[in-house]
Tab-separated table of C-alpha atoms in Angstrom:
chain	number	residue	atom	x	y	z
A	1	MET	CA	252.437	-61.380	65.520
A	2	SER	CA	253.333	-59.309	68.585
A	3	ASP	CA	256.381	-57.877	66.862
A	4	THR	CA	254.190	-56.860	63.944
A	5	ARG	CA	251.830	-54.977	66.238
A	6	LYS	CA	254.727	-53.066	67.815
A	7	ARG	CA	255.917	-51.894	64.421
A	8	PRO	CA	255.477	-48.105	64.092
A	9	ALA	CA	252.917	-46.845	61.604
A	10	PRO	CA	254.409	-46.341	58.126
A	11	PRO	CA	254.226	-42.897	56.487
A	12	ALA	CA	250.791	-42.182	55.070
A	13	TRP	CA	252.062	-42.148	51.484
A	14	LEU	CA	253.737	-45.546	51.849
A	15	LEU	CA	250.888	-47.256	53.652
A	16	GLY	CA	248.393	-45.708	51.256
A	17	SER	CA	250.340	-47.001	48.262
A	18	VAL	CA	250.372	-50.551	49.611
A	19	LEU	CA	246.700	-50.555	50.574
A	20	ILE	CA	245.758	-49.031	47.226
A	21	SER	CA	247.627	-51.770	45.387
A	22	CYS	CA	245.782	-54.463	47.348
A	23	THR	CA	242.351	-52.941	46.847
A	24	ALA	CA	242.933	-51.792	43.273
A	25	ALA	CA	243.362	-55.432	42.328
A	26	GLY	CA	239.735	-56.036	43.275
A	27	ILE	CA	238.628	-53.194	41.002
A	28	LEU	CA	240.887	-54.409	38.198
A	29	SER	CA	239.293	-57.857	38.413
A	30	THR	CA	236.150	-56.218	37.007
A	31	ASP	CA	237.576	-53.467	34.808
A	32	LEU	CA	240.317	-55.459	33.066
A	33	TYR	CA	237.663	-58.057	32.335
A	34	ALA	CA	234.813	-55.729	31.265
A	35	PRO	CA	235.837	-55.376	27.574
A	36	THR	CA	235.918	-59.187	27.290
A	37	LEU	CA	232.357	-59.546	28.573
A	38	PRO	CA	230.501	-58.926	25.265
A	39	HIS	CA	232.715	-61.554	23.575
A	40	LEU	CA	232.044	-64.407	26.034
A	41	PRO	CA	228.951	-65.657	24.154
A	42	GLU	CA	231.115	-66.334	21.098
A	43	ILE	CA	234.028	-67.773	23.105
A	44	PHE	CA	232.029	-70.189	25.252
A	45	GLY	CA	228.800	-70.541	23.283
A	46	VAL	CA	226.608	-68.960	25.990
A	47	THR	CA	223.929	-66.278	25.951
A	48	GLU	CA	224.490	-62.612	26.826
A	49	ALA	CA	222.559	-63.124	30.070
A	50	GLU	CA	224.845	-66.027	31.022
A	51	ALA	CA	227.912	-63.931	30.201
A	52	GLN	CA	226.658	-61.141	32.477
A	53	LEU	CA	226.244	-63.757	35.198
A	54	THR	CA	230.036	-63.794	35.602
A	55	MET	CA	229.765	-60.226	36.879
A	56	THR	CA	226.664	-60.771	39.022
A	57	VAL	CA	228.042	-63.914	40.698
A	58	ASN	CA	231.259	-62.093	41.527
A	59	LEU	CA	229.375	-59.250	43.175
A	60	ALA	CA	227.028	-61.555	45.082
A	61	ALA	CA	229.933	-63.628	46.416
A	62	PHE	CA	231.783	-60.462	47.417
A	63	GLY	CA	228.743	-59.115	49.258
A	64	LEU	CA	228.066	-62.320	51.196
A	65	ALA	CA	231.688	-63.105	52.077
A	66	ILE	CA	232.365	-59.635	53.396
A	67	LEU	CA	230.083	-60.381	56.372
A	68	PHE	CA	232.460	-63.212	57.268
A	69	TRP	CA	235.673	-61.209	56.944
A	70	GLY	CA	234.571	-58.557	59.461
A	71	PRO	CA	234.502	-60.935	62.455
A	72	VAL	CA	237.650	-62.657	61.155
A	73	ALA	CA	239.471	-59.309	61.211
A	74	GLU	CA	238.329	-58.816	64.815
A	75	ARG	CA	239.474	-62.313	65.817
A	76	PHE	CA	242.831	-62.650	64.035
A	77	GLY	CA	243.785	-59.040	63.349
A	78	ARG	CA	243.867	-56.766	60.333
A	79	ARG	CA	247.234	-57.804	58.921
A	80	VAL	CA	246.613	-61.561	58.893
A	81	THR	CA	243.183	-61.099	57.337
A	82	LEU	CA	244.630	-58.870	54.630
A	83	LEU	CA	247.403	-61.329	53.757
A	84	VAL	CA	245.019	-64.295	53.613
A	85	GLY	CA	242.594	-62.366	51.437
A	86	VAL	CA	245.212	-61.220	48.921
A	87	SER	CA	246.725	-64.731	48.734
A	88	GLY	CA	243.322	-66.292	48.072
A	89	PHE	CA	242.558	-63.631	45.478
A	90	LEU	CA	245.776	-64.506	43.642
A	91	ALA	CA	244.869	-68.208	43.592
A	92	SER	CA	241.311	-67.575	42.313
A	93	THR	CA	242.616	-65.250	39.595
A	94	LEU	CA	244.906	-68.011	38.350
A	95	LEU	CA	241.861	-70.296	38.228
A	96	CYS	CA	240.109	-67.762	35.969
A	97	ALA	CA	243.197	-67.393	33.796
A	98	PHE	CA	243.370	-71.140	33.155
A	99	ALA	CA	239.629	-71.879	33.177
A	100	TRP	CA	238.857	-74.808	30.864
A	101	SER	CA	235.106	-74.137	30.603
A	102	PHE	CA	232.517	-71.457	31.236
A	103	GLU	CA	231.542	-73.203	34.482
A	104	ALA	CA	235.174	-73.094	35.674
A	105	LEU	CA	235.335	-69.389	34.847
A	106	LEU	CA	232.111	-68.844	36.775
A	107	TRP	CA	233.560	-70.617	39.834
A	108	GLY	CA	236.753	-68.595	39.539
A	109	ARG	CA	234.810	-65.332	39.421
A	110	ALA	CA	232.849	-66.361	42.524
A	111	LEU	CA	236.056	-67.202	44.402
A	112	GLN	CA	237.540	-63.876	43.312
A	113	GLY	CA	234.594	-62.133	44.947
A	114	ILE	CA	234.942	-64.134	48.167
A	115	THR	CA	238.657	-63.460	48.615
A	116	ALA	CA	238.764	-59.862	47.341
A	117	SER	CA	236.177	-58.831	49.929
A	118	ALA	CA	238.761	-59.220	52.720
A	119	GLN	CA	240.650	-56.168	51.448
A	120	SER	CA	237.451	-54.147	51.339
A	121	VAL	CA	236.981	-54.672	55.086
A	122	VAL	CA	240.541	-54.372	56.340
A	123	VAL	CA	241.932	-51.488	54.298
A	124	VAL	CA	239.394	-48.975	55.617
A	125	LEU	CA	240.004	-50.173	59.182
A	126	ILE	CA	243.773	-49.773	58.934
A	127	ILE	CA	243.414	-46.212	57.636
A	128	ARG	CA	240.903	-45.269	60.326
A	129	GLU	CA	242.862	-46.866	63.173
A	130	THR	CA	246.256	-45.505	62.133
A	131	TYR	CA	245.540	-41.790	61.607
A	132	ASP	CA	243.467	-38.997	63.129
A	133	ARG	CA	240.074	-37.959	61.721
A	134	VAL	CA	241.283	-35.274	59.314
A	135	THR	CA	244.256	-37.297	58.066
A	136	ALA	CA	242.026	-40.346	57.590
A	137	LEU	CA	239.527	-38.304	55.551
A	138	ARG	CA	242.294	-36.799	53.429
A	139	LEU	CA	243.846	-40.216	52.886
A	140	MET	CA	240.443	-41.630	51.934
A	141	GLY	CA	240.155	-38.879	49.337
A	142	VAL	CA	243.589	-39.640	47.892
A	143	TYR	CA	242.759	-43.329	48.201
A	144	GLY	CA	239.579	-42.816	46.191
A	145	PHE	CA	241.433	-40.742	43.605
A	146	ALA	CA	244.135	-43.363	43.180
A	147	LEU	CA	241.621	-46.200	43.025
A	148	GLY	CA	239.885	-44.258	40.286
A	149	LEU	CA	242.947	-44.868	38.132
A	150	ALA	CA	242.192	-48.596	38.143
A	151	PRO	CA	238.815	-48.344	36.388
A	152	ALA	CA	240.214	-45.568	34.177
A	153	VAL	CA	243.086	-47.607	32.782
A	154	GLY	CA	241.665	-51.092	33.442
A	155	PRO	CA	239.250	-51.311	30.479
A	156	LEU	CA	241.787	-49.644	28.193
A	157	ILE	CA	244.503	-52.139	29.119
A	158	GLY	CA	242.041	-55.032	29.252
A	159	GLY	CA	240.668	-54.230	25.817
A	160	HIS	CA	244.103	-54.207	24.228
A	161	LEU	CA	245.193	-57.355	26.068
A	162	PHE	CA	242.090	-59.112	24.758
A	163	VAL	CA	242.693	-57.967	21.191
A	164	TRP	CA	246.411	-58.785	21.242
A	165	LEU	CA	246.624	-61.930	23.398
A	166	GLY	CA	243.135	-63.329	23.942
A	167	TRP	CA	240.626	-63.492	26.793
A	168	ARG	CA	242.984	-65.118	29.312
A	169	ALA	CA	245.531	-62.285	29.146
A	170	PRO	CA	243.681	-59.836	31.468
A	171	PHE	CA	243.576	-62.477	34.211
A	172	VAL	CA	247.272	-63.280	33.801
A	173	ALA	CA	248.130	-59.577	34.055
A	174	LEU	CA	246.004	-59.282	37.199
A	175	ALA	CA	247.745	-62.294	38.767
A	176	ILE	CA	251.157	-60.676	38.209
A	177	PHE	CA	249.895	-57.433	39.767
A	178	LEU	CA	248.532	-59.354	42.762
A	179	ALA	CA	251.826	-61.139	43.331
A	180	VAL	CA	253.633	-57.794	43.550
A	181	ALA	CA	250.925	-56.356	45.820
A	182	LEU	CA	251.108	-59.367	48.140
A	183	ARG	CA	254.859	-58.949	48.550
A	184	ALA	CA	254.492	-55.241	49.357
A	185	CYS	CA	251.668	-55.938	51.785
A	186	TRP	CA	253.772	-58.520	53.631
A	187	ARG	CA	256.581	-55.998	54.127
A	188	VAL	CA	254.596	-52.868	55.018
A	189	ALA	CA	251.055	-53.537	56.316
A	190	PRO	CA	250.861	-52.988	60.108
A	191	GLU	CA	248.607	-54.589	62.693
A	192	THR	CA	246.271	-51.887	63.999
A	193	GLY	CA	243.730	-53.933	65.951
A	194	THR	CA	243.736	-56.119	69.033
A	195	PRO	CA	242.559	-59.692	68.344
A	196	GLN	CA	239.362	-60.554	70.233
A	197	LEU	CA	239.154	-64.215	71.232
A	198	ASP	CA	235.356	-64.307	71.214
A	199	ALA	CA	234.911	-62.398	67.956
A	200	LEU	CA	233.768	-65.501	66.049
A	201	ASP	CA	231.040	-66.395	68.551
A	202	PRO	CA	227.906	-66.648	66.341
A	203	VAL	CA	225.706	-65.142	69.054
A	204	LEU	CA	227.967	-62.110	69.454
A	205	ILE	CA	228.298	-61.688	65.693
A	206	LEU	CA	224.525	-61.693	65.279
A	207	ASP	CA	224.144	-59.269	68.180
A	208	ASP	CA	226.693	-56.878	66.654
A	209	TYR	CA	225.060	-56.915	63.241
A	210	MET	CA	221.567	-56.505	64.673
A	211	GLY	CA	222.823	-53.691	66.888
A	212	LEU	CA	224.221	-51.851	63.875
A	213	LEU	CA	220.983	-52.315	61.943
A	214	ALA	CA	219.195	-50.658	64.855
A	215	LYS	CA	221.491	-47.617	64.812
A	216	ARG	CA	219.640	-44.896	62.959
A	217	ARG	CA	222.744	-42.701	62.585
A	218	PHE	CA	224.759	-45.554	61.049
A	219	LEU	CA	221.965	-46.504	58.656
A	220	ARG	CA	221.545	-42.890	57.572
A	221	VAL	CA	225.031	-43.038	56.043
A	222	ALA	CA	225.255	-46.722	55.101
A	223	ALA	CA	221.939	-46.915	53.227
A	224	PRO	CA	222.625	-44.060	50.763
A	225	LEU	CA	226.131	-45.370	50.078
A	226	ALA	CA	224.622	-48.768	49.308
A	227	ALA	CA	222.004	-47.212	47.028
A	228	THR	CA	224.622	-45.334	45.006
A	229	SER	CA	226.480	-48.644	44.574
A	230	GLY	CA	223.339	-50.085	43.022
A	231	ALA	CA	223.263	-47.178	40.575
A	232	LEU	CA	226.984	-47.512	39.843
A	233	PHE	CA	226.777	-51.184	38.945
A	234	ALA	CA	223.740	-50.613	36.777
A	235	TYR	CA	226.182	-48.643	34.639
A	236	LEU	CA	229.113	-51.063	35.013
A	237	ILE	CA	227.009	-54.033	33.894
A	238	GLU	CA	225.146	-52.312	31.050
A	239	GLY	CA	227.853	-49.850	30.001
A	240	PRO	CA	230.066	-52.220	27.961
A	241	PHE	CA	227.071	-53.516	25.979
A	242	LEU	CA	225.661	-50.016	25.514
A	243	PHE	CA	228.942	-48.461	24.392
A	244	ILE	CA	230.224	-51.337	22.250
A	245	ASP	CA	227.030	-52.832	20.807
A	246	THR	CA	224.644	-49.853	20.690
A	247	PHE	CA	227.054	-46.994	19.987
A	248	GLY	CA	229.435	-49.147	17.933
A	249	LEU	CA	232.629	-48.419	19.864
A	250	PRO	CA	235.604	-50.710	19.098
A	251	THR	CA	236.367	-52.925	22.077
A	252	GLU	CA	239.764	-51.328	22.628
A	253	SER	CA	238.181	-47.829	22.644
A	254	PHE	CA	235.655	-48.551	25.380
A	255	GLY	CA	238.213	-47.664	28.046
A	256	VAL	CA	238.756	-44.171	26.625
A	257	TRP	CA	235.137	-43.115	27.169
A	258	HIS	CA	234.901	-45.004	30.444
A	259	ALA	CA	238.012	-43.132	31.599
A	260	LEU	CA	236.182	-39.805	31.286
A	261	ILE	CA	233.629	-41.003	33.821
A	262	VAL	CA	236.327	-42.318	36.128
A	263	ILE	CA	238.222	-39.015	35.963
A	264	ALA	CA	235.034	-37.319	37.150
A	265	TYR	CA	234.936	-39.753	40.080
A	266	MET	CA	238.551	-38.952	40.887
A	267	LEU	CA	237.720	-35.239	40.845
A	268	GLY	CA	235.040	-35.839	43.465
A	269	ALA	CA	237.451	-37.801	45.654
A	270	LEU	CA	240.119	-35.078	45.353
A	271	THR	CA	237.519	-32.477	46.328
A	272	ALA	CA	236.914	-34.368	49.564
A	273	THR	CA	240.656	-34.312	50.255
A	274	ALA	CA	240.942	-30.591	49.552
A	275	LEU	CA	238.001	-29.712	51.791
A	276	ALA	CA	238.813	-32.130	54.628
A	277	ARG	CA	240.069	-29.426	57.000
A	278	LEU	CA	237.326	-26.942	56.136
A	279	VAL	CA	234.201	-29.050	55.754
A	280	GLY	CA	233.378	-32.123	57.818
A	281	PRO	CA	232.145	-35.418	56.361
A	282	GLU	CA	228.671	-34.601	57.709
A	283	ARG	CA	228.365	-31.924	54.998
A	284	LEU	CA	230.472	-33.480	52.257
A	285	THR	CA	228.451	-36.714	52.225
A	286	PRO	CA	225.037	-35.161	51.403
A	287	ALA	CA	226.706	-32.900	48.825
A	288	GLY	CA	227.989	-35.988	47.046
A	289	LEU	CA	224.624	-37.733	47.254
A	290	THR	CA	222.956	-34.681	45.713
A	291	LEU	CA	225.267	-34.861	42.703
A	292	THR	CA	224.734	-38.603	42.203
A	293	THR	CA	220.980	-38.078	42.150
A	294	GLY	CA	221.384	-35.060	39.878
A	295	GLY	CA	223.362	-37.081	37.345
A	296	ALA	CA	220.695	-39.802	37.205
A	297	VAL	CA	217.926	-37.202	36.902
A	298	ALA	CA	219.834	-35.413	34.119
A	299	LEU	CA	220.282	-38.641	32.156
A	300	THR	CA	216.584	-39.495	32.422
A	301	ALA	CA	215.556	-35.932	31.587
A	302	MET	CA	217.760	-35.840	28.499
A	303	LEU	CA	216.190	-39.053	27.257
A	304	THR	CA	212.641	-37.947	28.103
A	305	LEU	CA	212.657	-34.304	27.054
A	306	PHE	CA	215.120	-34.288	24.186
A	307	GLY	CA	215.313	-37.896	23.109
A	308	ALA	CA	219.087	-37.640	23.331
A	309	THR	CA	220.720	-40.996	22.818
A	310	SER	CA	224.244	-39.929	21.805
A	311	LEU	CA	227.296	-41.312	23.555
A	312	GLU	CA	228.429	-37.794	24.487
A	313	THR	CA	225.146	-37.064	26.300
A	314	VAL	CA	225.231	-40.321	28.239
A	315	VAL	CA	228.857	-39.823	29.307
A	316	PHE	CA	228.205	-36.216	30.392
A	317	CYS	CA	225.336	-37.231	32.683
A	318	LEU	CA	227.289	-40.189	34.037
A	319	SER	CA	230.186	-37.848	34.826
A	320	ILE	CA	227.946	-35.699	37.042
A	321	PHE	CA	226.946	-38.866	38.871
A	322	ALA	CA	230.603	-39.899	39.190
A	323	VAL	CA	231.742	-36.614	40.774
A	324	GLY	CA	229.136	-37.090	43.479
A	325	LEU	CA	230.108	-40.724	43.908
A	326	GLY	CA	233.747	-39.869	44.594
A	327	LEU	CA	232.760	-37.182	47.081
A	328	ALA	CA	230.182	-39.331	48.886
A	329	PHE	CA	232.364	-42.399	49.270
A	330	ALA	CA	235.476	-40.516	50.424
A	331	ALA	CA	233.531	-38.665	53.130
A	332	GLY	CA	230.794	-41.182	53.879
A	333	THR	CA	232.948	-44.240	54.589
A	334	PRO	CA	234.830	-42.867	57.636
A	335	LEU	CA	231.628	-41.115	58.756
A	336	ALA	CA	229.717	-44.401	58.775
A	337	LEU	CA	232.414	-46.077	60.894
A	338	GLU	CA	232.230	-43.190	63.355
A	339	GLU	CA	228.460	-43.561	63.598
A	340	ALA	CA	228.874	-47.251	64.479
A	341	GLY	CA	229.680	-46.095	68.001
A	342	ASP	CA	230.630	-48.897	70.378
A	343	ARG	CA	230.090	-51.708	67.878
A	344	PRO	CA	233.235	-53.514	66.588
A	345	ALA	CA	234.813	-51.586	63.740
A	346	GLY	CA	235.459	-54.751	61.744
A	347	VAL	CA	231.790	-55.708	61.845
A	348	ALA	CA	230.741	-52.164	60.918
A	349	SER	CA	233.129	-52.120	57.954
A	350	ALA	CA	231.862	-55.535	56.856
A	351	LEU	CA	228.209	-54.507	57.047
A	352	LEU	CA	228.960	-51.283	55.187
A	353	GLY	CA	230.670	-53.177	52.391
A	354	ALA	CA	228.081	-55.973	52.298
A	355	SER	CA	225.206	-53.545	51.931
A	356	GLN	CA	226.982	-51.809	49.072
A	357	LEU	CA	227.703	-55.056	47.256
A	358	ALA	CA	224.207	-56.413	47.833
A	359	ALA	CA	222.757	-53.266	46.280
A	360	ALA	CA	225.355	-53.467	43.495
A	361	ALA	CA	224.326	-57.040	42.674
A	362	LEU	CA	220.652	-56.013	42.651
A	363	GLY	CA	221.425	-52.995	40.483
A	364	GLY	CA	223.311	-55.159	38.012
A	365	ALA	CA	220.621	-57.851	38.016
A	366	THR	CA	217.905	-55.247	37.435
A	367	VAL	CA	219.561	-53.713	34.400
A	368	SER	CA	220.397	-57.165	33.013
A	369	PHE	CA	216.726	-58.171	33.284
A	370	LEU	CA	215.573	-54.972	31.555
A	371	HIS	CA	218.309	-55.063	28.895
A	372	ASP	CA	216.881	-54.082	25.488
A	373	GLY	CA	219.902	-52.496	23.806
A	374	SER	CA	218.890	-48.908	24.644
A	375	SER	CA	219.909	-46.381	27.311
A	376	TRP	CA	216.587	-46.603	29.113
A	377	PRO	CA	217.180	-49.590	31.440
A	378	MET	CA	220.410	-48.079	32.761
A	379	ALA	CA	218.900	-44.608	33.177
A	380	MET	CA	215.824	-45.861	35.040
A	381	ALA	CA	217.829	-48.181	37.284
A	382	MET	CA	220.212	-45.372	38.235
A	383	LEU	CA	217.316	-42.989	38.882
A	384	VAL	CA	215.557	-45.450	41.180
A	385	TRP	CA	218.673	-46.337	43.169
A	386	THR	CA	219.897	-42.770	43.665
A	387	GLY	CA	216.341	-41.774	44.603
A	388	LEU	CA	216.316	-44.467	47.273
A	389	GLY	CA	219.621	-43.130	48.597
A	390	ALA	CA	218.293	-39.584	48.849
A	391	TRP	CA	215.152	-40.843	50.551
A	392	ALA	CA	217.220	-42.788	53.110
A	393	TRP	CA	219.420	-39.788	53.982
A	394	ILE	CA	216.418	-37.527	54.466
A	395	GLY	CA	214.119	-40.099	56.066
A	396	LEU	CA	216.667	-41.395	58.563
A	397	GLY	CA	217.843	-37.933	59.569
A	398	PRO	CA	217.378	-36.651	63.106
A	399	PRO	CA	213.756	-35.797	63.871
A	400	ARG	CA	212.905	-32.115	63.862
A	401	PRO	CA	212.829	-30.783	67.445
A	402	ARG	CA	209.361	-29.668	68.484
A	403	ASP	CA	208.842	-26.154	69.783
A	404	ASP	CA	207.076	-25.356	73.065
A	405	GLU	CA	203.697	-24.784	71.405
A	406	GLU	CA	203.762	-28.223	69.738
A	407	ILE	CA	204.749	-29.887	72.997
A	408	GLU	CA	201.895	-28.163	74.827
A	409	ARG	CA	199.364	-29.284	72.190
A	410	SER	CA	200.574	-32.870	72.395
A	411	ARG	CA	199.675	-32.901	76.073
């Protein structure tokens, strides 16, 4: 382990490629699988609500487990945690690929969420601890852009794999991808932290998490990012049903329309990279949050004022949301870790990810409960969640300084 820590930092492009491959697998576990989701009722003889549970359980497991991986990364180091997480993710994906019943698939999806969450914690830490502030922000932008390719091509590939080879094929393809990513991670990923022997002390863990929850500056960034995740997963859960069942898209064509939204997300992430040296994350983050809220408002307004229910209208409004999402996440993630102050970075990264996944699970559960085959449940869920994010950014902002006259009156 000591030799690994002495290893010089790899070039940004090389390290970024390896970390992207590890994290992209987590995104592909949802997006390769998404086109299969509407067909699960026929395959396993379950209801639509039970089929959607495979997505919700995955998100819930991810969100809970991520709180565990933060202290583990502080105790054993970033590299070991990353390798264990990717290895476990590979094993759970094979369980999904060879699931013999719906219950086995459900367990596999839960285990995928538990193991994939390790990458979500460690990757951000390695980037932040390896490079300076501007380079880290630029790499996060490129990172977000590259990760956008996974949901862009994932449903397209997953849809064709399902049509050509059956529902197990997307999981087999993901397992092969994970095996390659694990090998690359073993060869390249550095150790950027110093293991803390007391990091798994339950009292200290609780104190660190409670301390972060008391930090107004940290919450001001973390809460809006979590809220936008709730809005995002309202779309990810409802989108396949809306596009395929309501608008009549062929399963293999779902990825084409979904890719337009993902390209918009990638544009937002690239914008953060381009502006990294000119505009700080303190200004880029609220700009992104404004666009996410604007996209949700536009979708609701189109439905309310014009009764627009066409696929083109829905995708246009979702693309506005996606541009803001890419901008907010690229700038907001390193900003939130900065605002954690003296609290352990691993714990801060874990809490940031857990809050996002908890909101994502709630967003998905909400739209599943309201599902009626129309665009309304998704639009209202996205409007509520982005509104909560805007409220958190404004409400948790620094209090307005009082002038001399106000101070005198208060006396």
